[in-house]
Amino acid sequence: MSMTTSTRSVLDIRDLQVHFPVNRGVLFIKNKGAVKAVDGVNLSIAPGETVGLVGESGSGKTTVGRAIIGLVKPTGGVIEFEGNNVLEMNSAALRQFRRQVGVVFQDPYGSLNPRMTAERIISEPLVAHHLFNSKQERRARVQELLEIVGLNAGMASRYPHEFSGGQRQRIGIARAIASDPTLIILDEPVSALDVSIQAQIINLLDELQDRLQIAYLFIAHDLSVVRHASDRVAVMYLGKLMEVAPRDAVYDNPLHPYTKALLSAVPVPDPEIEKKRERTILTGDIPSPTNPPSGCVFRTRCPIADEACAESIPELREVTPGQHVACLKV
Amino acid sequence: MVKTSDSVEPSSVDTARIQLPYWLAGLLRHRLSVIGGSFILFVAFLAVFAPLLTGFEPTEVDPPNRFLRPSFEHLLGTDYLGRDQFTRLIYGARISMVVGIFSVVIASFIGVPLGLTAAHFGGWTDSAIMRFIDAKLSIPGLILAMMLLLMLGGGVLTVSIALGINLSSAQARLIRSQALSVKEREYFHAARAMGTSNWRLILLHMMPNSIQPVIVQASLGVGFAILGEASLSFLGLGVTPPTPTWGNMLSLAFQYMRSAPYLLFAPGVAILLLVMSFSFVGDGLRDVLDPRLKGKI
């Protein structure tokens, strides 16, 4: 299934599955099924595009990101990077792939090694990929990167604890762009930051994208954060994609009941509109991914579900141009 | 995190230079560590300058003057061959200090790589290394050391190796458990995702962030090693006799306990105080390096 009209995408994920086996017992280990963290996800990202991946905790959005960068091993499916399947790459190709894919993590405190200076943190990908081999060249590159992300080149010798949360996230971004990647996985890059700093970081990411032509997979649990940054938005629930659509379609004309529910959870800053608008409120929690509901995984919390939803699994299909929805009722 | 701000020098690049003032300052606020540290320095001073501090040789036999009581000439008396007990004590301090520190260094050089390898590669490698260490732990330490010494012969180096092998299990287990938690940190994931080699992952990310308890354990281990050397020498297996060690001095004194009980006193108290000093410093280091206790000392 192709999500975009462009045939040359940076990243093309097809039927990605990440199942974690659940084992019980001490000496006699029994396999008690699997946690289907990601179950059949299709997604592609065009060069220079930002795809927002949203969902509540436990939806598997972070696992998708981790599978792409190789931190978890997918149990099925294909991850194609510039036409080559990452899962079948030899070590040389894998090195090349890692050079071209950056990652920014959520926690600006945990994602930087506390025992390294900013300079060493940022030059790590350069060392790993043998770029800028002389010390002077590397130092010059680090200073350039620091300035690109809005920090002072003189801060290179400081340790992470000497920076604020926003500054640390800028260091994380400098590290991610150091090896000139074509794709960056942003794993909730602003969730741990103050709101005022969130905007600064998102603007920085925007600016970098314009300048360096990097594609982003922007993972977030907050639709309002993704709205500003994304070209397209994918909504995930219990390991499956519910709706994938251009940004404006998602925000102005959401079709999937889950997307509608997520949007009505975002407060509207105007009290008049806020009072009048119709809200879909979800009750209960996300079901356990060990034992997901039959048929449509969302049916247990869906306001419009009926018997048919328990029986067949809805596939993503194009409902309006570019807008793909996995729902039997749409 | 409050305490670290005063130790920061933004211009410095070297890790060691920045951390030293911070934990040294912490140690200096820890009263028992200061007492222990001073005593260690005092013993080290006696050991290094031993030839200048006494007019006797440690192996100088003087049969007519055997079993002399402590006096101004012989501060701690003389033993059954008329050797000056004080001279032997300060020369013996050399052996104790060298064996104590050397054993711990050997233990760390064996244990740290094993623990880090086990933690990083996990799975089969981890099981093999850790089961081997468990198996080694099932043999009592002193017996293992005795076996090794019988095979290799006595001497400062062999005693240190025997004790070092003993202490290495604790170091390996300690660093492994710390390293396992480092493995789950985001900076470690980040380094892995960008294709950092295993070698760099272990040396630059895992080791610096899991070494602290090993340092604490090492300073406590020096005391154990000194005690171990004394026990081996007491059993006649340590450093070979004419060379004085606190252990073999104690062993000799033990044989003349009835006629010259004062001979037991000096080496016994010396061992006790030095072991205690190292464990005070170890406790202090643990308190200072433990981030949860930061600001409370």
XYZ file of C-alpha atoms in Angstrom:
627
model
C 0.000 0.000 0.000
C 1.448 3.336 -0.954
C 0.593 6.318 1.190
C 1.993 9.034 -0.984
C 1.889 9.646 -4.673
C 5.653 10.027 -4.683
C 7.330 6.745 -5.498
C 10.672 7.734 -4.027
C 10.166 7.861 -0.316
C 12.942 8.062 2.251
C 11.335 5.508 4.453
C 8.741 2.940 3.565
C 7.366 0.738 6.307
C 5.206 -2.172 5.203
C 3.246 -4.455 7.484
C 5.617 -3.822 10.403
C 5.088 -6.127 13.341
C 6.827 -6.013 16.688
C 5.580 -8.733 18.994
C 7.211 -9.285 22.364
C 6.877 -12.851 23.628
C 5.386 -13.197 27.108
C 7.059 -15.993 29.020
C 6.016 -17.290 32.414
C 7.553 -19.766 34.804
C 10.948 -20.245 36.390
C 12.469 -23.479 35.206
C 9.759 -24.569 32.808
C 9.316 -21.476 30.722
C 6.050 -21.346 28.882
C 5.203 -18.996 26.100
C 1.992 -17.261 27.058
C 1.359 -15.456 23.817
C 2.737 -12.110 22.760
C 2.354 -8.408 23.360
C 1.526 -7.031 19.960
C 3.165 -3.636 20.411
C 3.082 -2.948 16.690
C 0.788 -5.017 14.515
C 0.777 -4.397 10.799
C 1.781 -0.777 10.351
C 2.185 0.754 6.876
C 3.714 4.159 6.609
C 5.944 6.031 4.215
C 7.814 9.282 4.543
C 8.789 11.405 1.547
C 12.077 13.333 1.417
C 11.848 16.488 3.490
C 8.412 15.586 4.794
C 7.269 15.528 8.407
C 4.955 12.739 9.419
C 3.424 13.071 12.860
C 2.764 9.789 14.624
C 0.315 10.213 17.489
C -1.421 7.958 19.935
C -1.852 7.578 23.683
C 0.640 5.706 25.837
C 0.745 2.033 24.972
C -0.286 2.588 21.379
C 3.084 1.416 20.054
C 4.198 4.696 18.500
C 7.550 4.709 20.286
C 8.108 1.067 19.347
C 7.697 1.972 15.682
C 10.462 4.559 16.086
C 12.698 2.134 17.945
C 12.185 -0.559 15.328
C 13.300 1.847 12.605
C 16.566 2.712 14.338
C 17.206 -0.906 15.266
C 16.735 -0.731 19.028
C 14.026 -3.394 18.890
C 13.918 -6.197 16.391
C 10.720 -6.376 14.330
C 9.072 -9.786 14.190
C 7.706 -9.182 10.745
C 7.352 -6.757 7.878
C 9.668 -4.578 5.871
C 11.433 -1.312 6.691
C 12.739 0.125 3.466
C 15.173 3.017 3.563
C 15.766 4.627 0.177
C 14.679 1.410 -1.482
C 16.695 -1.055 0.603
C 15.270 -3.276 3.317
C 16.953 -2.296 6.578
C 16.176 -5.663 8.130
C 18.265 -7.490 5.543
C 21.202 -5.105 5.331
C 24.786 -6.279 5.770
C 26.892 -4.463 8.328
C 28.408 -1.996 5.845
C 24.980 -0.979 4.525
C 23.684 -0.793 8.081
C 26.466 1.643 9.012
C 25.553 3.804 6.063
C 21.891 3.655 7.111
C 22.749 4.643 10.679
C 24.707 7.601 9.426
C 21.669 8.779 7.507
C 19.131 8.367 10.285
C 19.284 10.514 13.403
C 17.271 10.258 16.563
C 16.162 12.692 19.253
C 14.756 11.257 22.448
C 12.128 12.513 24.829
C 14.093 12.940 28.013
C 16.650 15.728 27.710
C 18.137 14.600 31.030
C 18.503 10.927 30.207
C 19.552 11.124 26.590
C 22.943 12.761 27.128
C 25.784 10.888 28.807
C 26.411 12.799 32.067
C 30.139 12.066 31.894
C 30.755 13.600 28.486
C 31.128 17.209 27.472
C 28.772 18.680 24.892
C 31.611 18.523 22.406
C 32.148 14.816 22.862
C 28.419 14.110 22.825
C 27.927 15.939 19.547
C 31.035 14.504 17.925
C 30.027 10.925 18.738
C 28.270 10.233 15.424
C 31.234 11.834 13.645
C 33.617 9.444 15.373
C 31.332 6.451 14.862
C 31.185 7.096 11.124
C 34.734 8.353 10.639
C 33.642 11.795 9.495
C 35.855 14.850 10.016
C 38.782 12.763 11.086
C 41.204 15.333 12.409
C 40.576 16.811 15.817
C 40.519 20.375 14.508
C 38.001 19.569 11.785
C 35.786 17.810 14.279
C 35.984 20.670 16.745
C 35.098 23.137 14.007
C 32.122 20.972 12.999
C 30.895 20.774 16.603
C 31.089 24.533 16.960
C 29.231 24.975 13.704
C 26.546 22.546 14.895
C 26.215 24.307 18.241
C 25.597 27.560 16.446
C 23.115 25.952 14.059
C 20.988 24.782 17.004
C 21.194 28.167 18.673
C 23.820 27.518 21.323
C 27.065 29.314 21.926
C 30.170 27.638 20.476
C 31.913 28.352 23.772
C 29.577 25.939 25.558
C 31.297 22.943 23.946
C 33.312 22.069 27.023
C 30.361 22.023 29.426
C 28.733 18.938 30.866
C 25.010 18.132 30.460
C 24.116 19.123 34.025
C 25.273 22.652 33.312
C 22.559 23.124 30.683
C 18.823 23.747 30.998
C 16.294 21.246 29.621
C 15.772 23.195 26.408
C 19.505 23.608 25.874
C 20.051 19.909 26.397
C 17.433 19.100 23.817
C 19.287 21.418 21.435
C 22.441 19.399 22.084
C 20.452 16.235 21.341
C 19.331 17.805 18.061
C 22.882 18.874 17.206
C 23.984 15.277 17.749
C 21.149 14.011 15.551
C 22.043 16.284 12.617
C 25.832 15.931 12.995
C 26.238 13.186 10.418
C 23.990 14.925 7.840
C 21.030 12.559 8.031
C 18.150 12.417 5.587
C 15.693 11.242 8.241
C 15.374 11.987 11.940
C 13.189 10.048 14.333
C 11.866 12.531 16.887
C 10.621 10.477 19.817
C 8.451 12.932 21.746
C 11.141 15.600 21.488
C 9.219 18.280 23.371
C 6.996 16.343 25.793
C 9.381 16.852 28.701
C 9.843 20.580 28.149
C 8.040 23.693 29.368
C 5.434 24.981 26.947
C 7.386 28.137 26.136
C 10.441 26.063 25.288
C 8.403 23.536 23.306
C 7.624 26.246 20.755
C 11.293 27.208 20.477
C 12.347 23.628 19.862
C 9.605 23.032 17.294
C 10.597 26.208 15.487
C 14.215 25.092 15.518
C 13.229 21.726 14.041
C 11.199 23.498 11.338
C 14.054 25.775 10.483
C 16.513 22.858 10.291
C 14.182 20.997 7.982
C 13.983 23.942 5.583
C 17.720 24.357 5.645
C 18.906 20.758 5.534
C 16.001 18.997 3.792
C 15.584 16.360 6.474
C 12.491 14.183 6.744
C 11.030 13.815 10.231
C 9.036 11.106 11.912
C 7.578 13.178 14.718
C 6.276 10.928 17.476
C 4.024 12.605 20.050
C 1.046 11.949 22.258
C -0.237 15.457 21.829
C -2.141 16.377 18.672
C -1.670 20.092 19.149
C 2.128 19.753 19.122
C 2.067 17.680 15.960
C -0.300 20.061 14.202
C 2.223 22.804 13.882
C 5.069 20.615 12.704
C 3.576 17.931 10.461
C 2.704 17.614 6.800
C 0.832 14.394 7.371
C -0.426 12.794 10.566
C -0.772 9.109 11.398
C -2.958 8.159 14.347
C -2.081 4.945 16.102
C -4.070 2.852 18.548
C -3.082 -0.454 20.118
C -0.401 -1.254 17.563
C -2.435 -0.342 14.497
C -2.899 2.765 12.407
C -6.404 4.230 12.630
C -6.089 7.163 10.277
C -3.349 8.555 8.061
C -4.064 11.837 6.370
C -2.715 15.242 5.394
C -2.558 17.498 8.410
C -5.465 19.751 7.513
C -7.734 16.806 6.809
C -6.988 15.334 10.233
C -7.666 18.561 12.090
C -10.536 19.946 10.030
C -12.258 16.798 8.900
C -11.287 13.845 11.082
C -13.053 10.692 9.934
C -12.031 7.993 12.399
C -13.960 8.077 15.695
C -10.659 7.721 17.579
C -9.167 10.749 15.844
C -12.325 12.671 16.683
C -12.030 11.667 20.305
C -8.367 12.691 20.457
C -9.163 16.048 18.908
C -11.945 16.761 21.323
C -9.501 16.171 24.148
C -7.480 19.157 22.947
C -8.895 22.245 24.650
C -9.878 25.155 22.443
C -8.461 28.433 23.717
C -11.749 30.293 23.014
C -14.263 29.723 25.845
C -17.274 30.487 23.600
C -16.337 27.810 21.093
C -15.228 25.505 23.871
C -18.713 25.659 25.447
C -20.581 25.061 22.215
C -18.518 22.360 20.605
C -19.546 18.758 20.579
C -17.118 16.505 22.416
C -16.449 12.812 22.159
C -15.099 11.605 25.459
C -13.391 8.248 25.677
C -14.051 6.162 28.729
C -11.856 3.465 30.177
C -8.292 2.578 29.370
C -6.527 1.266 26.333
C -7.026 -2.562 26.380
C -4.071 -4.830 27.080
C -2.018 -5.477 23.958
C -1.564 -9.094 25.151
C -5.214 -9.704 24.570
C -6.527 -7.151 22.083
C -10.242 -7.040 21.196
C -11.375 -9.077 18.209
C -12.143 -7.281 14.978
C -11.476 -3.575 15.260
C -9.138 -2.954 18.232
C -10.857 0.321 18.994
C -14.399 -1.070 19.190
C -14.425 -1.434 23.010
C -14.188 2.329 23.420
C -15.789 3.419 20.188
C -19.026 5.441 20.377
C -20.328 4.094 17.046
C -19.228 0.456 17.168
C -21.700 -2.384 16.582
C -21.596 -6.173 16.159
C -19.947 -5.992 12.744
C -16.918 -4.306 14.320
C -16.234 -7.360 16.463
C -16.113 -9.575 13.426
C -13.904 -8.126 10.764
C -10.700 -6.200 11.028
C -10.955 -2.862 9.200
C -8.180 -2.180 6.689
C -6.798 1.282 5.998
C -8.530 2.576 2.877
C -8.497 5.870 1.090
C -11.763 7.625 1.887
C -11.048 11.100 0.563
C -7.913 11.817 -1.519
C -4.868 11.200 0.664
C -6.965 10.412 3.719
C -6.766 6.781 4.781
C -9.067 5.496 7.492
C -9.344 2.091 9.128
C -12.987 2.002 10.147
C -15.957 -0.015 8.924
C -18.381 2.792 9.717
C -16.754 5.453 7.572
C 22.965 18.573 42.282
C 23.428 21.623 44.465
C 26.867 20.583 45.585
C 28.292 20.124 42.124
C 28.037 23.743 41.103
C 31.058 24.851 43.113
C 33.304 22.235 41.572
C 32.635 23.122 37.972
C 35.339 24.664 35.861
C 33.805 25.415 32.483
C 37.194 25.790 30.812
C 38.440 22.336 31.716
C 37.837 19.409 29.389
C 39.225 16.600 31.516
C 36.653 14.582 33.478
C 39.005 13.652 36.303
C 40.022 17.212 36.961
C 36.423 18.267 37.430
C 35.312 15.412 39.607
C 38.282 15.270 41.932
C 37.523 18.446 43.875
C 33.889 17.433 44.234
C 34.386 14.078 45.887
C 37.522 15.110 47.688
C 35.610 18.024 49.168
C 32.865 15.597 50.170
C 35.354 13.222 51.770
C 36.930 16.038 53.734
C 33.535 16.799 55.262
C 33.178 13.152 56.295
C 34.850 12.957 59.715
C 35.597 9.225 59.830
C 37.100 9.356 56.350
C 39.426 12.122 57.431
C 40.553 10.038 60.432
C 40.947 6.911 58.286
C 42.652 8.785 55.476
C 45.105 10.428 57.853
C 46.025 7.084 59.372
C 46.556 5.567 55.905
C 48.810 8.473 54.946
C 50.674 8.076 58.236
C 51.277 4.353 57.601
C 52.297 5.093 54.017
C 54.770 7.656 55.318
C 56.252 5.131 57.781
C 56.495 2.513 55.042
C 58.170 4.786 52.510
C 60.651 6.354 54.923
C 61.249 3.223 57.006
C 65.068 3.176 56.536
C 65.314 6.770 57.781
C 63.160 6.214 60.839
C 65.106 3.408 62.467
C 68.712 2.502 63.073
C 68.115 -1.237 62.780
C 67.679 -3.609 59.868
C 64.444 -5.607 59.835
C 66.377 -8.895 59.518
C 69.247 -7.905 61.827
C 69.586 -10.731 64.382
C 70.893 -9.944 67.876
C 70.512 -13.138 69.992
C 71.779 -11.693 73.307
C 69.002 -9.083 73.212
C 66.046 -11.344 72.561
C 62.620 -10.703 74.130
C 63.532 -7.230 75.327
C 60.650 -5.230 76.747
C 59.746 -1.967 75.003
C 62.308 0.741 75.805
C 63.629 3.931 74.243
C 66.147 1.912 72.249
C 63.626 -0.680 71.104
C 60.308 1.155 70.996
C 58.266 -2.029 70.735
C 60.809 -4.475 72.137
C 62.603 -7.297 70.310
C 61.427 -10.723 69.125
C 62.859 -14.221 69.704
C 65.898 -13.505 67.517
C 66.507 -10.075 68.989
C 65.149 -8.253 65.898
C 63.746 -4.795 66.587
C 59.974 -5.076 66.583
C 59.343 -1.428 65.566
C 61.682 -1.755 62.577
C 59.928 -4.911 61.514
C 56.546 -3.246 61.920
C 57.303 -0.305 59.642
C 59.014 -2.494 57.058
C 56.031 -4.845 57.298
C 53.750 -1.882 56.518
C 55.318 -1.827 53.057
C 54.133 -5.355 52.380
C 50.669 -4.726 53.774
C 50.143 -1.533 51.786
C 51.542 -2.959 48.561
C 49.611 -6.221 48.837
C 46.421 -4.419 49.855
C 46.457 -1.990 46.965
C 47.882 -4.395 44.398
C 45.253 -7.058 45.137
C 42.453 -4.581 44.592
C 44.000 -3.326 41.370
C 44.284 -6.902 40.128
C 40.725 -7.630 41.266
C 39.418 -4.622 39.343
C 41.388 -5.450 36.227
C 39.881 -8.934 36.222
C 36.405 -8.158 37.513
C 35.541 -4.964 35.649
C 36.097 -6.284 32.098
C 34.284 -9.520 32.948
C 31.296 -7.699 34.439
C 31.080 -5.192 31.582
C 31.325 -7.910 28.940
C 28.615 -9.934 30.677
C 26.307 -6.931 30.946
C 26.849 -5.610 27.448
C 26.520 -8.801 25.450
C 23.957 -10.455 27.722
C 22.373 -13.784 26.885
C 24.730 -16.677 26.529
C 27.918 -14.680 27.241
C 26.379 -13.253 30.384
C 25.281 -16.672 31.656
C 28.668 -18.244 30.962
C 30.631 -15.515 32.734
C 28.317 -15.207 35.703
C 27.988 -18.965 36.271
C 31.786 -19.213 36.182
C 31.983 -16.502 38.850
C 29.302 -18.192 40.935
C 31.229 -21.442 40.726
C 34.373 -19.635 41.835
C 32.494 -18.068 44.751
C 31.469 -21.507 45.978
C 35.112 -22.202 46.901
C 35.977 -20.419 50.171
C 38.314 -17.510 49.483
C 41.123 -18.447 51.805
C 41.201 -22.019 50.535
C 41.383 -20.836 46.939
C 44.219 -18.464 47.849
C 46.039 -21.267 49.695
C 45.734 -23.538 46.672
C 47.119 -20.857 44.385
C 49.980 -20.078 46.747
C 50.929 -23.719 47.045
C 51.079 -23.879 43.260
C 52.805 -20.539 42.646
C 54.894 -20.183 45.800
C 54.807 -17.270 48.253
C 55.795 -13.701 47.504
C 54.254 -10.236 47.304
C 53.127 -10.688 43.713
C 51.640 -14.160 44.110
C 49.843 -13.203 47.330
C 48.372 -10.181 45.540
C 47.294 -12.300 42.596
C 45.691 -14.900 44.861
C 43.806 -12.251 46.845
C 43.002 -10.279 43.711
C 41.351 -13.290 42.088
C 39.307 -13.680 45.239
C 38.106 -10.101 45.271
C 37.432 -9.991 41.520
C 34.060 -11.775 41.780
C 32.575 -8.999 43.867
C 33.868 -6.384 41.437
C 32.462 -8.255 38.445
C 29.009 -8.667 39.964
C 28.898 -5.098 41.169
C 29.788 -3.497 37.870
C 27.546 -5.867 35.948
C 24.479 -4.839 37.905
C 25.292 -1.149 37.455
C 26.051 -1.619 33.776
C 22.704 -3.341 33.239
C 20.927 -0.217 34.404
C 23.112 2.010 32.228
C 22.118 -0.172 29.276
C 18.528 1.004 29.643
C 19.378 4.704 29.699
C 18.473 6.801 26.687
C 22.006 8.031 26.087
C 23.060 4.424 25.700
C 20.212 3.775 23.248
C 21.158 6.937 21.387
C 24.774 5.828 21.068
C 23.713 2.399 19.878
C 21.283 3.828 17.347
C 23.962 5.996 15.784
C 26.167 2.972 15.205
C 28.776 3.421 17.935
C 31.017 0.347 18.148
C 30.691 -2.104 21.048
C 34.155 -1.130 22.179
C 33.270 2.547 22.451
C 29.866 1.785 23.947
C 31.481 -0.164 26.768
C 34.431 2.123 27.394
C 32.823 5.527 26.971
C 29.214 5.010 27.966
C 28.922 1.962 30.152
C 32.105 2.056 32.212
C 32.249 5.705 33.308
C 28.620 5.533 34.418
C 28.898 2.315 36.382
C 32.347 2.523 37.956
C 31.461 4.427 41.155
C 30.399 1.494 43.352
C 33.457 -0.386 42.127
C 35.681 2.383 43.449
C 33.908 2.216 46.804
C 34.190 -1.563 46.875
C 37.882 -1.285 45.989
C 38.668 0.922 48.965
C 36.832 -1.506 51.246
C 38.633 -4.355 49.479
C 42.060 -3.009 50.453
C 41.174 -3.758 54.067
C 40.065 -7.290 53.206
C 43.257 -7.875 51.249
C 45.453 -6.679 54.139
C 43.583 -9.020 56.420
C 43.873 -11.801 53.861
C 47.620 -11.302 53.539
C 47.931 -11.368 57.331
C 45.896 -14.595 57.514
C 47.989 -16.257 54.801
C 51.238 -15.152 56.440
C 49.919 -16.299 59.791
C 49.390 -19.724 58.240
C 52.917 -19.586 56.845
C 51.755 -19.299 53.233
C 52.238 -15.633 52.500
C 55.416 -13.716 51.932
C 58.375 -15.922 52.905
C 59.666 -15.467 56.485
C 62.777 -13.376 56.807
C 60.819 -10.544 55.162
C 58.643 -9.040 57.877
C 54.917 -8.775 57.309
C 52.268 -7.982 59.897
C 50.868 -11.435 59.395
C 54.033 -13.399 60.013
C 54.982 -11.108 62.920
C 51.668 -11.991 64.495
C 52.235 -15.654 63.747
C 55.632 -15.600 65.490
C 54.342 -13.595 68.426
C 51.585 -16.126 68.823
C 54.159 -18.850 69.555
C 55.662 -16.804 72.421
C 52.346 -15.489 73.693
C 53.043 -16.549 77.298
C 56.594 -15.279 77.642
C 56.266 -12.099 75.545
C 52.599 -11.123 75.145
C 53.531 -7.523 74.226
C 54.816 -8.797 70.840
C 51.237 -9.584 69.776
C 50.095 -6.085 70.448
C 51.857 -4.034 67.743
C 51.084 -6.051 64.597
C 47.564 -6.837 65.835
C 46.656 -3.232 66.475
C 48.344 -2.128 63.242
C 46.238 -4.538 61.169
C 43.070 -3.536 63.000
C 43.661 0.193 62.540
C 44.683 -0.001 58.885
C 41.732 -2.221 57.920
C 39.384 0.086 59.812
C 40.889 3.139 58.136
C 40.318 1.732 54.677
C 36.740 0.852 55.479
C 36.108 4.341 56.891
C 37.378 5.849 53.675
C 35.287 3.346 51.706
C 32.170 4.291 53.653
C 32.925 7.941 53.105
C 33.404 7.435 49.382
C 30.138 5.557 49.175
C 28.285 8.368 50.883
C 29.900 11.025 48.751
C 29.466 9.220 45.444
C 25.899 8.062 46.059
C 23.709 10.598 44.285
C 20.778 9.821 46.570
C 22.776 10.995 49.568
C 24.038 14.089 47.836
C 23.590 17.195 49.923
C 23.064 15.306 53.157
C 26.677 15.004 54.156
